[in-house]
Structures are given as C-alpha cells and as structure tokens.
Short mmCIF file of C-alpha atoms in Angstrom, two decimals:
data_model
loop_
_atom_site.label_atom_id
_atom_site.label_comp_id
_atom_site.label_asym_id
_atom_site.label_seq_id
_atom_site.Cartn_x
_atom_site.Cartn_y
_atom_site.Cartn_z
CA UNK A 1 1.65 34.59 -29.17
CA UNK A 2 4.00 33.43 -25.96
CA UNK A 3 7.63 34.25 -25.56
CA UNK A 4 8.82 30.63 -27.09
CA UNK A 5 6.99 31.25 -30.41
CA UNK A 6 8.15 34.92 -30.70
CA UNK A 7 11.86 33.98 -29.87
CA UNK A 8 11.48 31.52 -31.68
CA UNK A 9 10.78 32.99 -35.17
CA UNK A 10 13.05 35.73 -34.31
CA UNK A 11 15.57 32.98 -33.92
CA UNK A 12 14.84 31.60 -37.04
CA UNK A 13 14.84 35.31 -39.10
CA UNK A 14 18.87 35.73 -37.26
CA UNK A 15 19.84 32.48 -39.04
CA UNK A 16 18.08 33.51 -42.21
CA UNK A 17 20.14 36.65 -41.84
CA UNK A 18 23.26 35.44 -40.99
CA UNK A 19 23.74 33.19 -43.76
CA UNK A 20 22.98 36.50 -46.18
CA UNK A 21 25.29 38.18 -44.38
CA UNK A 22 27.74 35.69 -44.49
CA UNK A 23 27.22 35.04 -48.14
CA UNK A 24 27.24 38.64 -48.77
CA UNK A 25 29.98 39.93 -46.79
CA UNK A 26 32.68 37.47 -48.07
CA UNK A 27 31.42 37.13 -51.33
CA UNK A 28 31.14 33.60 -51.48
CA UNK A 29 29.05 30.65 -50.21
CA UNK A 30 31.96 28.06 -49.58
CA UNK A 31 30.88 25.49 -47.40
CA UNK A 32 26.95 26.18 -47.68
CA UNK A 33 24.69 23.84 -49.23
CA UNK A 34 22.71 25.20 -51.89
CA UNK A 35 20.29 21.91 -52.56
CA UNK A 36 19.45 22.92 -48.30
CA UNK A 37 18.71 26.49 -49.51
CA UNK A 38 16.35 25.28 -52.44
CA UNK A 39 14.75 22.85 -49.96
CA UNK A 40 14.10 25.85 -47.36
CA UNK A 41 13.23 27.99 -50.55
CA UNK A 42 10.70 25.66 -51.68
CA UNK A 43 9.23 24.57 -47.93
CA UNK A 44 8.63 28.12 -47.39
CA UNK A 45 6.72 28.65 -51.00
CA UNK A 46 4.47 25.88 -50.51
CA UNK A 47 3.79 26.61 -46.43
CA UNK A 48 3.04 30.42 -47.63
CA UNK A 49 0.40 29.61 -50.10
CA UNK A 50 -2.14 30.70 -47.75
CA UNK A 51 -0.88 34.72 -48.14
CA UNK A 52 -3.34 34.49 -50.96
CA UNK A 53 -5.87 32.62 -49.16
CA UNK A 54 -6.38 33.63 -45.25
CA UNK A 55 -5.28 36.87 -43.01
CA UNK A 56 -3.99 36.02 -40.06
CA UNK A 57 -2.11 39.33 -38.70
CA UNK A 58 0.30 41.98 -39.84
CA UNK A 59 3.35 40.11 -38.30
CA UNK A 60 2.51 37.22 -39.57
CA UNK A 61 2.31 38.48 -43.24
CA UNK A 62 5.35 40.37 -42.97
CA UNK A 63 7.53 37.44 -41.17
CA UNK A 64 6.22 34.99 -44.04
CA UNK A 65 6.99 37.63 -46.92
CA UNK A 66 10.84 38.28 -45.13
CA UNK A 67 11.22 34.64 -44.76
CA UNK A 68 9.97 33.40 -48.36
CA UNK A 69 12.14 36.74 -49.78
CA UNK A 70 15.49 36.43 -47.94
CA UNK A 71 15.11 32.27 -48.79
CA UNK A 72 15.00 33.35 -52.82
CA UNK A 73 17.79 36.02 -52.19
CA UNK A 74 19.90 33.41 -50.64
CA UNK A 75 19.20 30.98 -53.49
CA UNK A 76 20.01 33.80 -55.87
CA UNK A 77 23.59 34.49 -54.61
CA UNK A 78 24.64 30.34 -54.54
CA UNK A 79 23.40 29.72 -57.62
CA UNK A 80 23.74 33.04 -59.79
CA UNK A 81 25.85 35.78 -57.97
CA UNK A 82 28.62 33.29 -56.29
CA UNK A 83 28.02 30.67 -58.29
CA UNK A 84 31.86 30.45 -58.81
CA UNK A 85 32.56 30.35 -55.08
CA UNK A 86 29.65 27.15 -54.49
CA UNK A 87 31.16 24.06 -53.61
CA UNK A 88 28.77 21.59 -55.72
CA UNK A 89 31.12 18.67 -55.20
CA UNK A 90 31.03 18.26 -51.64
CA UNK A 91 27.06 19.12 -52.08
CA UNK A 92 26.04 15.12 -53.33
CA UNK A 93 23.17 14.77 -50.84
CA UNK A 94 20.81 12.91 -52.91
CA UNK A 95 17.26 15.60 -52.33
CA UNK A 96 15.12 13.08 -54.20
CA UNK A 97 15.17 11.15 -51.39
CA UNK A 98 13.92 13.46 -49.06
CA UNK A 99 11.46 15.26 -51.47
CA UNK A 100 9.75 12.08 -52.66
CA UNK A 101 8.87 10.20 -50.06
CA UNK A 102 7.66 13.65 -47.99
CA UNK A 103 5.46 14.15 -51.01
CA UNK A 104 4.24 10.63 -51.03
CA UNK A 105 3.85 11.23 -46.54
CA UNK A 106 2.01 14.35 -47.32
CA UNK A 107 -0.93 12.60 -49.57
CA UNK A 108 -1.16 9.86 -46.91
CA UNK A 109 -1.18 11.73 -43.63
CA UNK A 110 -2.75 14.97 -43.33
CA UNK A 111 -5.20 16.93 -41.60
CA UNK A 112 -7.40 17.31 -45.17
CA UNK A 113 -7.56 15.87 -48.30
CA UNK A 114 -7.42 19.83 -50.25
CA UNK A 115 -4.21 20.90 -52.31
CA UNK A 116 -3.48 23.85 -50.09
CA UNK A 117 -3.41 21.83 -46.31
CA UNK A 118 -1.22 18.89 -48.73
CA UNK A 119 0.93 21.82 -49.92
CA UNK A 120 1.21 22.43 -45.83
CA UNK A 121 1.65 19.19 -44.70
CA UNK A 122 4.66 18.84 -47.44
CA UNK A 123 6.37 21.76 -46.17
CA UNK A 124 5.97 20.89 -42.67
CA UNK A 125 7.84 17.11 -43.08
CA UNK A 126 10.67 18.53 -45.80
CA UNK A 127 11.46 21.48 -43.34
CA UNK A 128 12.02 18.68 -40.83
CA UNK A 129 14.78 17.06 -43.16
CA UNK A 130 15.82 19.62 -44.93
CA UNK A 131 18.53 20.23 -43.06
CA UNK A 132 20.30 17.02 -44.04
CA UNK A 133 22.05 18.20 -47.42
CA UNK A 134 24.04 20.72 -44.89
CA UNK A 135 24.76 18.39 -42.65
CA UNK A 136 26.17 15.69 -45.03
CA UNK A 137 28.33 18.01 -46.08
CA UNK A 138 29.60 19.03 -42.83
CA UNK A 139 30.30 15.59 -42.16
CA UNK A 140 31.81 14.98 -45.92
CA UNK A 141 34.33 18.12 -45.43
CA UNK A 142 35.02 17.77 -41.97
CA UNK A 143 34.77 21.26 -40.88
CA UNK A 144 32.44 24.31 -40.98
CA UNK A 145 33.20 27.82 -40.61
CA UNK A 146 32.16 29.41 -37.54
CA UNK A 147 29.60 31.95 -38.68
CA UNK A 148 28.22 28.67 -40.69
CA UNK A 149 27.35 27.27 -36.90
CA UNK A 150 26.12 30.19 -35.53
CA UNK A 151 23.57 29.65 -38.45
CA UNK A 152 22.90 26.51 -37.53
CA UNK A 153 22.50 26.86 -34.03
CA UNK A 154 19.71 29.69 -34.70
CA UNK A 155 18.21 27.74 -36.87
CA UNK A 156 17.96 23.99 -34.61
CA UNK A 157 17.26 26.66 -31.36
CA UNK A 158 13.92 27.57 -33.67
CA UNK A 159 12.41 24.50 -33.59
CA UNK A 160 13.36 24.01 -30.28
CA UNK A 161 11.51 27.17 -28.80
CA UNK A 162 8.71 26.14 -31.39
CA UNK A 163 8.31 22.79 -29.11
CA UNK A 164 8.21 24.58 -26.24
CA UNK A 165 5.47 26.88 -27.72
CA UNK A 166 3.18 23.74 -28.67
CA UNK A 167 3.41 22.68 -24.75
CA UNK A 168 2.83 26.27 -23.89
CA UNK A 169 -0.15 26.64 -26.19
CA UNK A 170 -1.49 22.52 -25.61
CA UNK A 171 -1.68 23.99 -21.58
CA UNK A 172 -3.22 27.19 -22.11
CA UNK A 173 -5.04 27.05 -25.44
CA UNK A 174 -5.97 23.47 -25.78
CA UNK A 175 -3.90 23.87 -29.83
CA UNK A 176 -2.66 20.31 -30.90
CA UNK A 177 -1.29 19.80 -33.55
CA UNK A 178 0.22 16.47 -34.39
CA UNK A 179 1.62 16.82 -37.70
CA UNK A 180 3.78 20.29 -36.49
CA UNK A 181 4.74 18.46 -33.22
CA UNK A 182 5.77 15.04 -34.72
CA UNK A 183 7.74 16.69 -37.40
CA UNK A 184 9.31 19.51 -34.99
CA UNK A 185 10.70 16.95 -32.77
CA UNK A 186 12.04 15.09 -35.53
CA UNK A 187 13.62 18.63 -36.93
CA UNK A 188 15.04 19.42 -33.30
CA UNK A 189 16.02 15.41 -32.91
CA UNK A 190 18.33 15.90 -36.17
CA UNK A 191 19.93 18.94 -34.69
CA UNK A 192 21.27 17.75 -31.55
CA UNK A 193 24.46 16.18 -32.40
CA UNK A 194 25.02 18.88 -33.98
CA UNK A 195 24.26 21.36 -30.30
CA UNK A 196 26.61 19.20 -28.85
CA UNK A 197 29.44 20.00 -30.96
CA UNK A 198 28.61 23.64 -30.89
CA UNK A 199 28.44 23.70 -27.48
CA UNK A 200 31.78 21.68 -26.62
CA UNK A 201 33.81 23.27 -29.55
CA UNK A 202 32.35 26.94 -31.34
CA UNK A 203 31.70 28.39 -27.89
CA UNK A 204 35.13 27.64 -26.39
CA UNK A 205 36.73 29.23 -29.47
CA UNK A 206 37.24 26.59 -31.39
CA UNK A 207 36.43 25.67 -35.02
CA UNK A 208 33.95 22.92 -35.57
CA UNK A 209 35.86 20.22 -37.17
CA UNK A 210 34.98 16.52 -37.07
CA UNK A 211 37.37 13.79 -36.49
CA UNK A 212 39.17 12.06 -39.54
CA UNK B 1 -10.76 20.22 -34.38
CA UNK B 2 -10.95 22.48 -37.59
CA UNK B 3 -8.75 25.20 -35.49
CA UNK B 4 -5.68 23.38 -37.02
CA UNK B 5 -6.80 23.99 -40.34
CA UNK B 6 -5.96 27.89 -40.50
CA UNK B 7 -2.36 27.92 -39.87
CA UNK B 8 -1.06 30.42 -37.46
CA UNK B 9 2.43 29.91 -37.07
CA UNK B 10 4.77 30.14 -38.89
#
C-alpha cells in the first residue's frame, strides 16, 4: 500500500459518498444517470466475487463491502426511492453497447480462462466505460450541477492516483498488470475533457455548462 | 506471473 493507491480509493469512497449525499439531501437524483449507477453496481458485484473466495486484508474487505453497499443504496434511491425525481429521458445511452462487447473482450483477453478472473477482467473494462451514460447526458442537457462535478472529479482523480500507484508498485514491487493499466488509462483518458472543464469553470465559481 | 491472479486492489 503507497500513498497513490490509498488516496486513491479514498478518493473514490468521497465520490461514492457524495453522490448519496447528494441524492439524499435533496431528495432527488435530477441530472444523475442511473444506467452509470447500475453499470458501477454491477462492475463492483462481479470484481468482488472473490470476498467469498480469497482474504486479502481487513481494509480491503471492508472498502469492497462499503463500495459494493453504497453502489446498491445508490441504485435503490434512482430507481425506487426518487424514482419520480430520475430523469430517464435525457438517460438514452445505449449500455448494450458497452456491456456486450466488454463481455465478448473479457472471454478473449484475460489473464485465465476460469469464471471468477473472466468475472474480473469484465469488471475491470466496463468500469473503464462506464462512465459514458453520465457523460452523454451531460453533454445531452448541457449542464451539471456542481456537487454532480465534484463527483466526478473524485471519481476520474481515482483512476488517476491508481496509475500512479501501478508506476509506483512496477518500480518497487516489480506488479504489472496489463489488463488494470490498459483499462485505467483508458478510464482516466475518458475523464479528461471533462478535468478541463472542471478546472476552467467549477473551481472559478462557475456552473459547468456546455456550449449550445 | 501468477501474482496477478489474486487481486489486491481494489
């Protein structure tokens, strides 16, 4: 464990948390994407398989339980609790796209052949996309809230750190790991326009709203 | 490597 990892699933548990809290506090999920929330919901069930299977420390059984727990509670309020307040037309992404071919990716390029590492491998290349039903519609709308952002920005500046991490750990462990890297740098890649706007707009006080 | 194999991140 090195500062980059440890920041960065902190990083990603504040995101996870904010968007409760968001959801929560205002009693609605306007302008979240619920088929992202399912995506994360389901990345995290099939990555966490190995609870059952392997013991790797106590933080790393309670982070996975938080994670795969606040990702269901989150589901929960969008599509039960708030389900008034969800905003299913602007939410069109098509997720068939993304889940198919990532399960087709997963049988084809993997570390082993075995249901549990192809259950990994799946979750590692949809978390790198999964991102994209938010996004789309961010860009369909034209705006996000500002406490939507801040979520977003936690949750690009995870995979970030993670990258950092793998260069940390390829130095002074000799760990490689292709599939993680490959996919991470796509997952940070996909984030960056969005940094740019959060940098230039949300943390000069503005609201994040694209042009017309 | 089989170290990849048991998953320690997250």
């Amino acid at each position: 464990m090195n500062i980059f990892r440890l920041t960065g699933d902190l990083s990603h548990l504040a995101a996870i948390i904010i968007l409760l809290l968001k959801i929560w506090k205002t009693r609605s999920c306007a302008g979240i994407s619920g088929k992202s929330q399912l995506l994360f919901a389901l990345v995290f069930t099939t990555r966490y398989l190995d609870l059952f299977t392997s013991f790797i420390s106590l933080y790393n059984t309670s982070m996975k339980l938080i994670y795969v727990a606040c990702s269901y509670a989150t589901v929960y309020l969008i599509y039960m609790k708030f389900k008034a307040t969800y905003d299913g037309n602007h939410d069109t992404f098509r997720v068939e796209f993304l889940v198919v071919p990532v399960g087709g990716l997963s049988f084809l390029v993997n570390h082993d052949f075995s249901p549990l590492e192809i259950l990994w491998t799946f979750s590692i290349y949809l978390e790198s996309v999964a991102i994209l039903p938010q996004l789309f519609m961010i860009s369909k709308t034209g705006e996000a809230e500002t406490i939507t952002t801040h979520y977003l920005f936690f949750l690009g500046l995870y995979r970030a750190l993670y990258l950092i991490n793998w260069i940390w750990r390829y130095y002074f462990e000799g760990f490689f790991d292709l599939i993680a890297v490959v996919a991470g740098v796509v997952q940070t890649i996909l984030y960056c326009d969005f940094f740019y706007l959060y940098v230039t707009k949300v943390l000069k006080g503005k609201k994040l709203s694209l042009p017309a | 490597s089989q170290k990849v194999f048991k998953h320690d991140e997250l």
